[in-house]
PDB file of C-alpha atoms and ligand atoms in Angstrom:
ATOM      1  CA  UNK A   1      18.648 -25.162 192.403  1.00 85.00           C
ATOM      2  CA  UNK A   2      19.196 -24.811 196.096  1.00 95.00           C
ATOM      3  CA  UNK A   3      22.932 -25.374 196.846  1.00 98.00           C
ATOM      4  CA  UNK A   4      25.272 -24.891 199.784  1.00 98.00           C
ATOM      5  CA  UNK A   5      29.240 -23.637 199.261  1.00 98.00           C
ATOM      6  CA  UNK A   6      30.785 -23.492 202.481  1.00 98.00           C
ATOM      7  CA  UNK A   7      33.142 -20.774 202.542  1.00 98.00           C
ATOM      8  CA  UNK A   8      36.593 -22.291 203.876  1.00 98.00           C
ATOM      9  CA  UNK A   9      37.716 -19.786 205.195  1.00 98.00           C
ATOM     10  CA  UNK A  10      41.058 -20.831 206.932  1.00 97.00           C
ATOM     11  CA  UNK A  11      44.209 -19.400 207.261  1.00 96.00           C
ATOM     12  CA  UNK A  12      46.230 -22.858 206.958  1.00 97.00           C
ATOM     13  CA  UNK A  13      46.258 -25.897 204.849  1.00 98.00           C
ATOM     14  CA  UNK A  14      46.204 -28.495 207.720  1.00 98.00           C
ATOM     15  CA  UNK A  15      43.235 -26.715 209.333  1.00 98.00           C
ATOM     16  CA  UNK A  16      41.430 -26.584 205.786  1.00 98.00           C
ATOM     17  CA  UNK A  17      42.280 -30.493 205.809  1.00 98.00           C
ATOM     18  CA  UNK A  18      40.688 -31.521 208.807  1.00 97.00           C
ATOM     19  CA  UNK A  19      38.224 -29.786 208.442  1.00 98.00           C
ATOM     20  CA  UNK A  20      37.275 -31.516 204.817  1.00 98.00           C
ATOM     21  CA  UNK A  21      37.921 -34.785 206.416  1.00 97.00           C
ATOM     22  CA  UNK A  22      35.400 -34.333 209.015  1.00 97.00           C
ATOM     23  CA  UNK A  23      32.713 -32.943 206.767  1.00 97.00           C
ATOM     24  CA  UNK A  24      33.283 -35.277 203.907  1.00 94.00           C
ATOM     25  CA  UNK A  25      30.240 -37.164 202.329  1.00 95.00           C
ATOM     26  CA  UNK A  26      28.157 -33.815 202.415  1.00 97.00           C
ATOM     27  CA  UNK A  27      26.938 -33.029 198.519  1.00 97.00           C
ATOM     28  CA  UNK A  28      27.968 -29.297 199.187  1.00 98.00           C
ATOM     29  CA  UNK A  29      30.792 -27.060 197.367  1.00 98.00           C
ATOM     30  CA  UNK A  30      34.046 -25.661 198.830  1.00 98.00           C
ATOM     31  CA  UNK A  31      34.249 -21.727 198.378  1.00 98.00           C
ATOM     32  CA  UNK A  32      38.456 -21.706 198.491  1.00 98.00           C
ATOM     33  CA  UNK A  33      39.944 -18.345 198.394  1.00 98.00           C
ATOM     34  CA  UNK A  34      43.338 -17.468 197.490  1.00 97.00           C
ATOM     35  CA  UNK A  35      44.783 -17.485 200.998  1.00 97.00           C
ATOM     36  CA  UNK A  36      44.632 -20.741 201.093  1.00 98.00           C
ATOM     37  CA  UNK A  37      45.355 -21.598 196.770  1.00 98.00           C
ATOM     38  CA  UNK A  38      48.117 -19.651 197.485  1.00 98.00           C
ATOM     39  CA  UNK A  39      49.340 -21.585 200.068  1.00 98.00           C
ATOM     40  CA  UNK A  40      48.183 -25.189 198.632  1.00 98.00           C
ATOM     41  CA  UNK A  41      47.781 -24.568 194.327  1.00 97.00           C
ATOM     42  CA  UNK A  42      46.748 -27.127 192.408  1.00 97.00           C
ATOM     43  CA  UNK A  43      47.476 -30.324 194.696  1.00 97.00           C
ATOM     44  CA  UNK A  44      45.041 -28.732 197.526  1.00 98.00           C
ATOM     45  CA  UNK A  45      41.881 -28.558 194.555  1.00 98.00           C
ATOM     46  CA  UNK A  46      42.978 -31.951 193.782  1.00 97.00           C
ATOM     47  CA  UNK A  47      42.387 -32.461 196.847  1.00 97.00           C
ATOM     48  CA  UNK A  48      39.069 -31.434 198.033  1.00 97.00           C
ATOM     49  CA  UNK A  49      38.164 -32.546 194.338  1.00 96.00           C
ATOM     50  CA  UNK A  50      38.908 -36.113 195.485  1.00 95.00           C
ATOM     51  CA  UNK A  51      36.814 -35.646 199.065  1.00 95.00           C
ATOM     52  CA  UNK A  52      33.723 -35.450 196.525  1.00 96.00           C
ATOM     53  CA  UNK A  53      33.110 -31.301 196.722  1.00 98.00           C
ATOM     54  CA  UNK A  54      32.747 -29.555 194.198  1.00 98.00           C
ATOM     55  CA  UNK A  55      35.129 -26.372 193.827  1.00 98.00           C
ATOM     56  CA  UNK A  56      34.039 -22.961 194.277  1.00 98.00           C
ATOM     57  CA  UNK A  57      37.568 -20.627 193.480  1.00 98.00           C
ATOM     58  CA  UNK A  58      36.991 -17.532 194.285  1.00 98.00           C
ATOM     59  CA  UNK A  59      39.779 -15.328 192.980  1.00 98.00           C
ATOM     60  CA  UNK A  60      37.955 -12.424 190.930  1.00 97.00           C
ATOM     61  CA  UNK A  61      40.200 -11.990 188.357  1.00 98.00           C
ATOM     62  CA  UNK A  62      40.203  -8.546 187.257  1.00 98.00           C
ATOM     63  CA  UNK A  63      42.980  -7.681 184.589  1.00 98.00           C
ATOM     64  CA  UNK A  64      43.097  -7.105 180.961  1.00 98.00           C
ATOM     65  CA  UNK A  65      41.299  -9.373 179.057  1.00 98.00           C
ATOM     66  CA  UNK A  66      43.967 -11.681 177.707  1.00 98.00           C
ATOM     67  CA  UNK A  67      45.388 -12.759 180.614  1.00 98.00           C
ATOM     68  CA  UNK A  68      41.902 -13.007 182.758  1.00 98.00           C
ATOM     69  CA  UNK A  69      41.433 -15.357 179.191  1.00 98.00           C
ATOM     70  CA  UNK A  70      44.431 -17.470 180.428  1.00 98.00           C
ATOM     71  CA  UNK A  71      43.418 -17.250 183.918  1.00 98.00           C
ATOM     72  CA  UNK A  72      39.816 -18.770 183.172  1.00 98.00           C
ATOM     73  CA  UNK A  73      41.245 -21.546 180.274  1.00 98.00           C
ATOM     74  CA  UNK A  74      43.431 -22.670 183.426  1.00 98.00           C
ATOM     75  CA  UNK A  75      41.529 -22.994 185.723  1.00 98.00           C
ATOM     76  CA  UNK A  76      39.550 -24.968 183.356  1.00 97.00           C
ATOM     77  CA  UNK A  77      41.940 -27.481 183.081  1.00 96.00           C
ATOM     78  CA  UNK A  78      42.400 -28.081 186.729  1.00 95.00           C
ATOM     79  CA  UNK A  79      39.148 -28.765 187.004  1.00 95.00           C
ATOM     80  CA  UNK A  80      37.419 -26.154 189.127  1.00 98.00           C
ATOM     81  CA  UNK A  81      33.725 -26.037 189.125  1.00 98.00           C
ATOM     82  CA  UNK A  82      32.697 -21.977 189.861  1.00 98.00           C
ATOM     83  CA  UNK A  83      35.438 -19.201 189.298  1.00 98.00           C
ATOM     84  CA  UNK A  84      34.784 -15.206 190.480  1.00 98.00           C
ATOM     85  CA  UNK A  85      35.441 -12.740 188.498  1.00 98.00           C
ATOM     86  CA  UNK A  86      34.854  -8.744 188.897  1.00 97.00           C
ATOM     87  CA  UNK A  87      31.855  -7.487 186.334  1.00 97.00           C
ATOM     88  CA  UNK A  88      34.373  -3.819 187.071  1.00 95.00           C
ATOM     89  CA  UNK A  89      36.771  -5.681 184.400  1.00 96.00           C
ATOM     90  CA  UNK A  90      34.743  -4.094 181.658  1.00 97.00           C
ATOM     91  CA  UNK A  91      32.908  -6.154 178.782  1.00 98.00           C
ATOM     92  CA  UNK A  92      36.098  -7.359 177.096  1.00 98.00           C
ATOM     93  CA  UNK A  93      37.068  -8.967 179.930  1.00 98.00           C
ATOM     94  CA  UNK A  94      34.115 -10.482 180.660  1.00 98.00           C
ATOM     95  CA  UNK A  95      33.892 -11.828 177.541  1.00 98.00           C
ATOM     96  CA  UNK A  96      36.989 -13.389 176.937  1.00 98.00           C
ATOM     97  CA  UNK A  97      36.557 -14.913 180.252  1.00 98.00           C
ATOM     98  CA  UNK A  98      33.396 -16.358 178.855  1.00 98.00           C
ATOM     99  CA  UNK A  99      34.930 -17.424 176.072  1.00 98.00           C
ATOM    100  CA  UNK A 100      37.673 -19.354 177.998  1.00 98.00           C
ATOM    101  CA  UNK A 101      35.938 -21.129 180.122  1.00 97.00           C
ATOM    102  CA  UNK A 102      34.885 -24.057 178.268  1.00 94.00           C
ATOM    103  CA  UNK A 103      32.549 -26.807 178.851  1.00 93.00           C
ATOM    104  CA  UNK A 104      31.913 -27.310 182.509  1.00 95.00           C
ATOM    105  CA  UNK A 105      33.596 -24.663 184.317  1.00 98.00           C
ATOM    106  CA  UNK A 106      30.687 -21.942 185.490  1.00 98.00           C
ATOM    107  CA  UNK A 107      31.750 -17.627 186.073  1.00 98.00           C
ATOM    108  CA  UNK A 108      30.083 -16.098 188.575  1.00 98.00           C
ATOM    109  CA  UNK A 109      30.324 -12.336 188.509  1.00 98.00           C
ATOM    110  CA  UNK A 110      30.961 -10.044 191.414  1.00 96.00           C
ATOM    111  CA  UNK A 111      29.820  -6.397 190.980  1.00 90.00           C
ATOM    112  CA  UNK A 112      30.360  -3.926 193.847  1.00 84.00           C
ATOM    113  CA  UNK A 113      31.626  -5.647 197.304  1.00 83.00           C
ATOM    114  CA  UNK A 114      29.243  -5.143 199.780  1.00 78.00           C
ATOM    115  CA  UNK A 115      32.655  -3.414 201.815  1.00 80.00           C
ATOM    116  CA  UNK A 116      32.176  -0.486 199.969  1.00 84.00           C
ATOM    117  CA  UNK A 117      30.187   2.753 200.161  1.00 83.00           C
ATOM    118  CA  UNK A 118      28.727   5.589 198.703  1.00 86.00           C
ATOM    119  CA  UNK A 119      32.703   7.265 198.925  1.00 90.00           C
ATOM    120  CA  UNK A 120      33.559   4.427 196.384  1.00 90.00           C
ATOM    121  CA  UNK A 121      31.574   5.352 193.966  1.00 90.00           C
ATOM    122  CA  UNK A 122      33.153   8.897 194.564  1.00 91.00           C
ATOM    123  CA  UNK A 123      36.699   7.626 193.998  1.00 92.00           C
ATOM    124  CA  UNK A 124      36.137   5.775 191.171  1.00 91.00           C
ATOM    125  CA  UNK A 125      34.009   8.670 189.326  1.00 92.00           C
ATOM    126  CA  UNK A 126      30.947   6.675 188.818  1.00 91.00           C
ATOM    127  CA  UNK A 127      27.371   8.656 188.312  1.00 93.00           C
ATOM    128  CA  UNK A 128      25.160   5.657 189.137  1.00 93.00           C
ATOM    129  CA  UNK A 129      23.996   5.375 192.944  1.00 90.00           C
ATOM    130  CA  UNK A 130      25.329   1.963 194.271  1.00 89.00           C
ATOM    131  CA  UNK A 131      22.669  -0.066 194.116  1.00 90.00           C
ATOM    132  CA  UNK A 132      21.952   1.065 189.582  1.00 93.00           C
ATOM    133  CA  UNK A 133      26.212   0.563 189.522  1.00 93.00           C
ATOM    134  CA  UNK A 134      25.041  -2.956 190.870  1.00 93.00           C
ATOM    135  CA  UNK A 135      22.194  -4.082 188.344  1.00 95.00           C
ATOM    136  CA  UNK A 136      24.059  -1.957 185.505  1.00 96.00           C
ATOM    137  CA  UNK A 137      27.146  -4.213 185.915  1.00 96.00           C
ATOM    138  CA  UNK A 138      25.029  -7.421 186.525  1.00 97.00           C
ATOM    139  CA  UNK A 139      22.959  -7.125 183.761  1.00 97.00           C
ATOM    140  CA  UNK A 140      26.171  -6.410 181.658  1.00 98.00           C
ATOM    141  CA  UNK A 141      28.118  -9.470 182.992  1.00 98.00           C
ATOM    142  CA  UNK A 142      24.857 -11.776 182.298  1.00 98.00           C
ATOM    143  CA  UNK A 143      24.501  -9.901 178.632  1.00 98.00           C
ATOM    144  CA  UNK A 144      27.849 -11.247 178.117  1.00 98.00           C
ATOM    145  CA  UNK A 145      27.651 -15.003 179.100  1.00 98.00           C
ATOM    146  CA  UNK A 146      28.663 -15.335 182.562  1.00 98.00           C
ATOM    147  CA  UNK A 147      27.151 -17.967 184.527  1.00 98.00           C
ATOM    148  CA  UNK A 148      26.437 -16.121 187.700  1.00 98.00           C
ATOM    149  CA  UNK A 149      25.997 -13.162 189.673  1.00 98.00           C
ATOM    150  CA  UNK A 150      27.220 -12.938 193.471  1.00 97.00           C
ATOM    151  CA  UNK A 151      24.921 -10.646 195.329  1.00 94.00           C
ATOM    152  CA  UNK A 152      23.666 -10.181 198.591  1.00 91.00           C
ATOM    153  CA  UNK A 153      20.231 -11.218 199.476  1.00 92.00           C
ATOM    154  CA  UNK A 154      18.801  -8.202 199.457  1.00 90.00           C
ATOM    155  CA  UNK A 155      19.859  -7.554 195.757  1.00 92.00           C
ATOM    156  CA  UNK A 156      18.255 -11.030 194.564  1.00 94.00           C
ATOM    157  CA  UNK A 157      15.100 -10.440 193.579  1.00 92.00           C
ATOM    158  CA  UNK A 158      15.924  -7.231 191.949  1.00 94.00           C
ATOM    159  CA  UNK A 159      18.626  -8.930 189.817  1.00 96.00           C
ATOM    160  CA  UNK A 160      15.960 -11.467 189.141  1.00 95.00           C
ATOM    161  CA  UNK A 161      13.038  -9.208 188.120  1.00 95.00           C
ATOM    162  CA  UNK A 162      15.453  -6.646 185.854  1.00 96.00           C
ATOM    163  CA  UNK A 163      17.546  -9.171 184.021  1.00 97.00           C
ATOM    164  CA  UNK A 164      15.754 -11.156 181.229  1.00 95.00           C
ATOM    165  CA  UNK A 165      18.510 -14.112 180.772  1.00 96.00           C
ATOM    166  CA  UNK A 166      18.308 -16.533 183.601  1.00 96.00           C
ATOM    167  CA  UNK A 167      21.540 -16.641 185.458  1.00 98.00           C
ATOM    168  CA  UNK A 168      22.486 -18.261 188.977  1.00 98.00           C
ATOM    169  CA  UNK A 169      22.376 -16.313 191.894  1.00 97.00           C
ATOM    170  CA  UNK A 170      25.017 -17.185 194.257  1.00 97.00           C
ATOM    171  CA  UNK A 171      24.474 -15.186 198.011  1.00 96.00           C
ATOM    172  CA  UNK A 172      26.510 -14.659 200.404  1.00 95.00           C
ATOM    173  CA  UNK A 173      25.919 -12.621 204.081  1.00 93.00           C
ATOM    174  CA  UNK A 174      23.977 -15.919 205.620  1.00 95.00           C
ATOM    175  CA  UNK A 175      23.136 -16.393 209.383  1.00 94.00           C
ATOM    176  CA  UNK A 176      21.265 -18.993 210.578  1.00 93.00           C
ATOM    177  CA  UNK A 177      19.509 -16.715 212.563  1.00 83.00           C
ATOM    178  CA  UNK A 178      18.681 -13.094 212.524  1.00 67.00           C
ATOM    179  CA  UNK A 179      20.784 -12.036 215.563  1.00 67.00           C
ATOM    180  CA  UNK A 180      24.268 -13.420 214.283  1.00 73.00           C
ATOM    181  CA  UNK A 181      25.961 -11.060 212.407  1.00 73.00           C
ATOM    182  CA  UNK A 182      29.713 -11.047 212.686  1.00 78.00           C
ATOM    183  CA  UNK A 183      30.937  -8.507 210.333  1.00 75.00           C
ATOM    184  CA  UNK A 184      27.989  -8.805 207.811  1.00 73.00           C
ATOM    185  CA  UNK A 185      26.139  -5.858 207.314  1.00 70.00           C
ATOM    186  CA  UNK A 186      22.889  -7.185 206.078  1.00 75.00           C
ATOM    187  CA  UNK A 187      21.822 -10.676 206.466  1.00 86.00           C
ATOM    188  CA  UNK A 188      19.132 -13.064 205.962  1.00 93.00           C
ATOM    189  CA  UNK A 189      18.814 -16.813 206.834  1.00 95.00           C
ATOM    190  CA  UNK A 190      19.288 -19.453 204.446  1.00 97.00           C
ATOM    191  CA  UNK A 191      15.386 -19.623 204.301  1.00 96.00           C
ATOM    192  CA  UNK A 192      14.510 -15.921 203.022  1.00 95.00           C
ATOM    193  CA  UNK A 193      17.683 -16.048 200.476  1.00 96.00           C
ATOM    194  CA  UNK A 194      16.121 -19.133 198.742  1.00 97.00           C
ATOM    195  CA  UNK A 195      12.809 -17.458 198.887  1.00 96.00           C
ATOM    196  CA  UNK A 196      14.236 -14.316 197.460  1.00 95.00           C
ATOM    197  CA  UNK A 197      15.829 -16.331 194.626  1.00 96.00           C
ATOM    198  CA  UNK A 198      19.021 -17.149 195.587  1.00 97.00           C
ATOM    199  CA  UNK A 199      20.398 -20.397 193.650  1.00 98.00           C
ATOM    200  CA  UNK A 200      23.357 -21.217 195.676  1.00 98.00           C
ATOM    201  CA  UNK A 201      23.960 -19.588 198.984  1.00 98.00           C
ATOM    202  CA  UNK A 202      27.184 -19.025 200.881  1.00 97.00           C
ATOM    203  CA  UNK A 203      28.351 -19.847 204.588  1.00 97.00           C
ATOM    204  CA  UNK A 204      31.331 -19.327 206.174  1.00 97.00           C
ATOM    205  CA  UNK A 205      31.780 -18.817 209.694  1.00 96.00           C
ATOM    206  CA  UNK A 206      28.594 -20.053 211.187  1.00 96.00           C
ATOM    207  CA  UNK A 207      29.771 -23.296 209.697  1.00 97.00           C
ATOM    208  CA  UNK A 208      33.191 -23.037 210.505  1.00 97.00           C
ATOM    209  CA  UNK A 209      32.716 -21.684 214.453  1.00 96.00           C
ATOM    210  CA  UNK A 210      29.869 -24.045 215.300  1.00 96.00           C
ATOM    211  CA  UNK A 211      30.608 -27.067 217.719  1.00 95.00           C
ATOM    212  CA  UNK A 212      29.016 -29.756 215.370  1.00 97.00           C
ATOM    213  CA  UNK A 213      30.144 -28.902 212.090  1.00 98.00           C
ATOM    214  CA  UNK A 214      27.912 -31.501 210.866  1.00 98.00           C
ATOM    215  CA  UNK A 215      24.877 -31.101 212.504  1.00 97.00           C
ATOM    216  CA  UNK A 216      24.590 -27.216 211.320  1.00 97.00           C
ATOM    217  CA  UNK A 217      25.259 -28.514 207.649  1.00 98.00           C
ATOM    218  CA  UNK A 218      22.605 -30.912 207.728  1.00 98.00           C
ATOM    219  CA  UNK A 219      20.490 -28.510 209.331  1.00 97.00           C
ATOM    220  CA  UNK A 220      21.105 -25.610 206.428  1.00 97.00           C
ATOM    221  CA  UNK A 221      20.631 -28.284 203.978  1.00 98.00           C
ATOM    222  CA  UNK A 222      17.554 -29.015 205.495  1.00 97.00           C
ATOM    223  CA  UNK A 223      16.620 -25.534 205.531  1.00 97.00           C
ATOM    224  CA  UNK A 224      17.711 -24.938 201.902  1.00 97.00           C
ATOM    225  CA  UNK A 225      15.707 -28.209 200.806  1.00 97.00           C
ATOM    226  CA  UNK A 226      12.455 -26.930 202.469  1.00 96.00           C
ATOM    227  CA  UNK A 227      12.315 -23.800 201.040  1.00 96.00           C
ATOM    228  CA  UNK A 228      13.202 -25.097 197.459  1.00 95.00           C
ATOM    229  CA  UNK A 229      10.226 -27.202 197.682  1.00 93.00           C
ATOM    230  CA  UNK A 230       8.148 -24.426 199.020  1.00 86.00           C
ATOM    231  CA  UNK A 231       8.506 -22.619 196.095  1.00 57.00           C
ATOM    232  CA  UNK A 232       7.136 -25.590 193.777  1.00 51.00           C
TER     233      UNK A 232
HETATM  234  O1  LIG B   1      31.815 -16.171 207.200  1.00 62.91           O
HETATM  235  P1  LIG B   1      30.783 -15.660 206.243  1.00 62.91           P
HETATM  236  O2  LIG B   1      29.571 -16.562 206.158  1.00 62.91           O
HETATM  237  O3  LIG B   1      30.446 -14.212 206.434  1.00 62.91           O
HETATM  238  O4  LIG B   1      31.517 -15.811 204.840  1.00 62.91           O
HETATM  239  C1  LIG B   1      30.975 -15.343 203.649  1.00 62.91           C
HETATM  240  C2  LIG B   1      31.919 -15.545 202.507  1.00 62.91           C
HETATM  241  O5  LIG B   1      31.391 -14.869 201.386  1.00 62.91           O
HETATM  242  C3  LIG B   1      33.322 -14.997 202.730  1.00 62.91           C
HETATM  243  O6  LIG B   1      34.234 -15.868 202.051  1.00 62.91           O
HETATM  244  C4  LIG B   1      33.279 -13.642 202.085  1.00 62.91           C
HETATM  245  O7  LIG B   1      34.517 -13.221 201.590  1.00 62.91           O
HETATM  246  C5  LIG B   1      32.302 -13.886 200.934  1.00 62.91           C
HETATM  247  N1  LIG B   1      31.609 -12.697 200.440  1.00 62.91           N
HETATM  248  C6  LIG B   1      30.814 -11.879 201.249  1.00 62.91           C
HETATM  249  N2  LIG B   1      30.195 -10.786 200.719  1.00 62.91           N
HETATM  250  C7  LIG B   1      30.317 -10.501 199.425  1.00 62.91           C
HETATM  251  C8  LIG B   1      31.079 -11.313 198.597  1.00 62.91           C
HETATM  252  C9  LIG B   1      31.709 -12.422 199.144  1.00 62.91           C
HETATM  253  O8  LIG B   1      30.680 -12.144 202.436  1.00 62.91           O
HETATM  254  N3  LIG B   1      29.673  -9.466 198.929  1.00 62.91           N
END
């Protein structure tokens, strides 16, 4: 597939608006977290809906399985494109979210956050090492009908090889280049996550912090569009 979502990650609406104005045109999706659907609901999807993007919420709704049902059928109706949700919910949850989400509306599944570490899997009791925890709950949230995985780059090819249903594998940790990490552990250029098998890959802040905002999407698109056709 070979997408971009830019992760807008800003902590005010304005900001988040000029921003969209000065990128608008590009056929890319808007990751929008709830710091700023908190701050802008509805009106601010409509929004970026109407600047052409496609709409990438990423709340990861994880709560019993009727009201993540809701959650999902709303969201929905509003119109947005890709909608997170955490695989930890169990396999009720996931699939009433599945079965809420109707026509055109795609879940991607989030398993472990790449912020936790081998203590996690302490606290929460688990006997899996974190990287089984991963495919167990990935394979489970595919096995139930969601759309999508979120993984990191690393994980990709893994996910790919162990699960038999084809899903979309949506990546974030990006740099442009090797030596930029901010607080990413692990990351890998736009290049080697499409080569991996990445489907969709997610940028934030080397987007967001660059002095031609434009210039470094064309240049990921670019990027993303040449290794998609390497892989013909
Ligand atoms: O700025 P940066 O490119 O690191 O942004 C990556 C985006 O992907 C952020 O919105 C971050 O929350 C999200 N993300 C991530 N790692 C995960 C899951 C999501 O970096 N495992």
């Amino acid at each position: 597939m070979g997408k971009l979502a830019f992760a807008l990650d800003v902590k005010g609406l304005e900001t988040a608006k000029n921003i969209l104005e000065e990128i608008k045109g590009y056929k890319i999706i808007i990751k929008v977290g709830y710091v700023l659907f908190i701050q802008g609901g509805v009106s601010f999807l409509e929004y970026i809906k109407s600047r052409g993007f496609e709409i990438f919420l990423d709340l990861k709704l994880h709560d019993i399985p009727n009201t993540v049902y809701n959650g999902v059928v709303s969201a929905s109706k509003i119109g947005v494109d890709y909608l997170t949700i955490h695989s930890l919910g169990g396999e009720e949850m996931l699939k009433r979210a599945v079965e809420g989400k109707g026509e055109n509306l795609k879940l991607l599944a989030v398993s472990i956050l790449t912020s936790h570490s081998e203590n996690y899997l302490d606290y929460i009791g688990s006997k899996y090492s974190l990287e089984e925890l991963t495919l167990k709950l990935s394979k489970t949230a595919v096995e139930c009908g969601v759309d999508g995985i979120v993984s990191s780059s690393y994980e990709v090819k893994k996910l790919k090889k162990e699960i038999d249903k084809d899903f979309i594998s949506v990546v974030p940790g990006i740099r442009l280049s090797r030596d930029s990490k901010d607080d990413q552990q692990r990351v890998a250029t736009p290049r080697e996550a499409i080569l991996n098998g990445a489907d969709i890959i997610v940028i934030g802040r080397p987007i967001l912090n660059s002095i031609d905002r434009k210039n470094t999407i064309e240049k990921i698109l670019k990027e993303i569009e040449e290794a998609v056709n390497g892989t013909n």
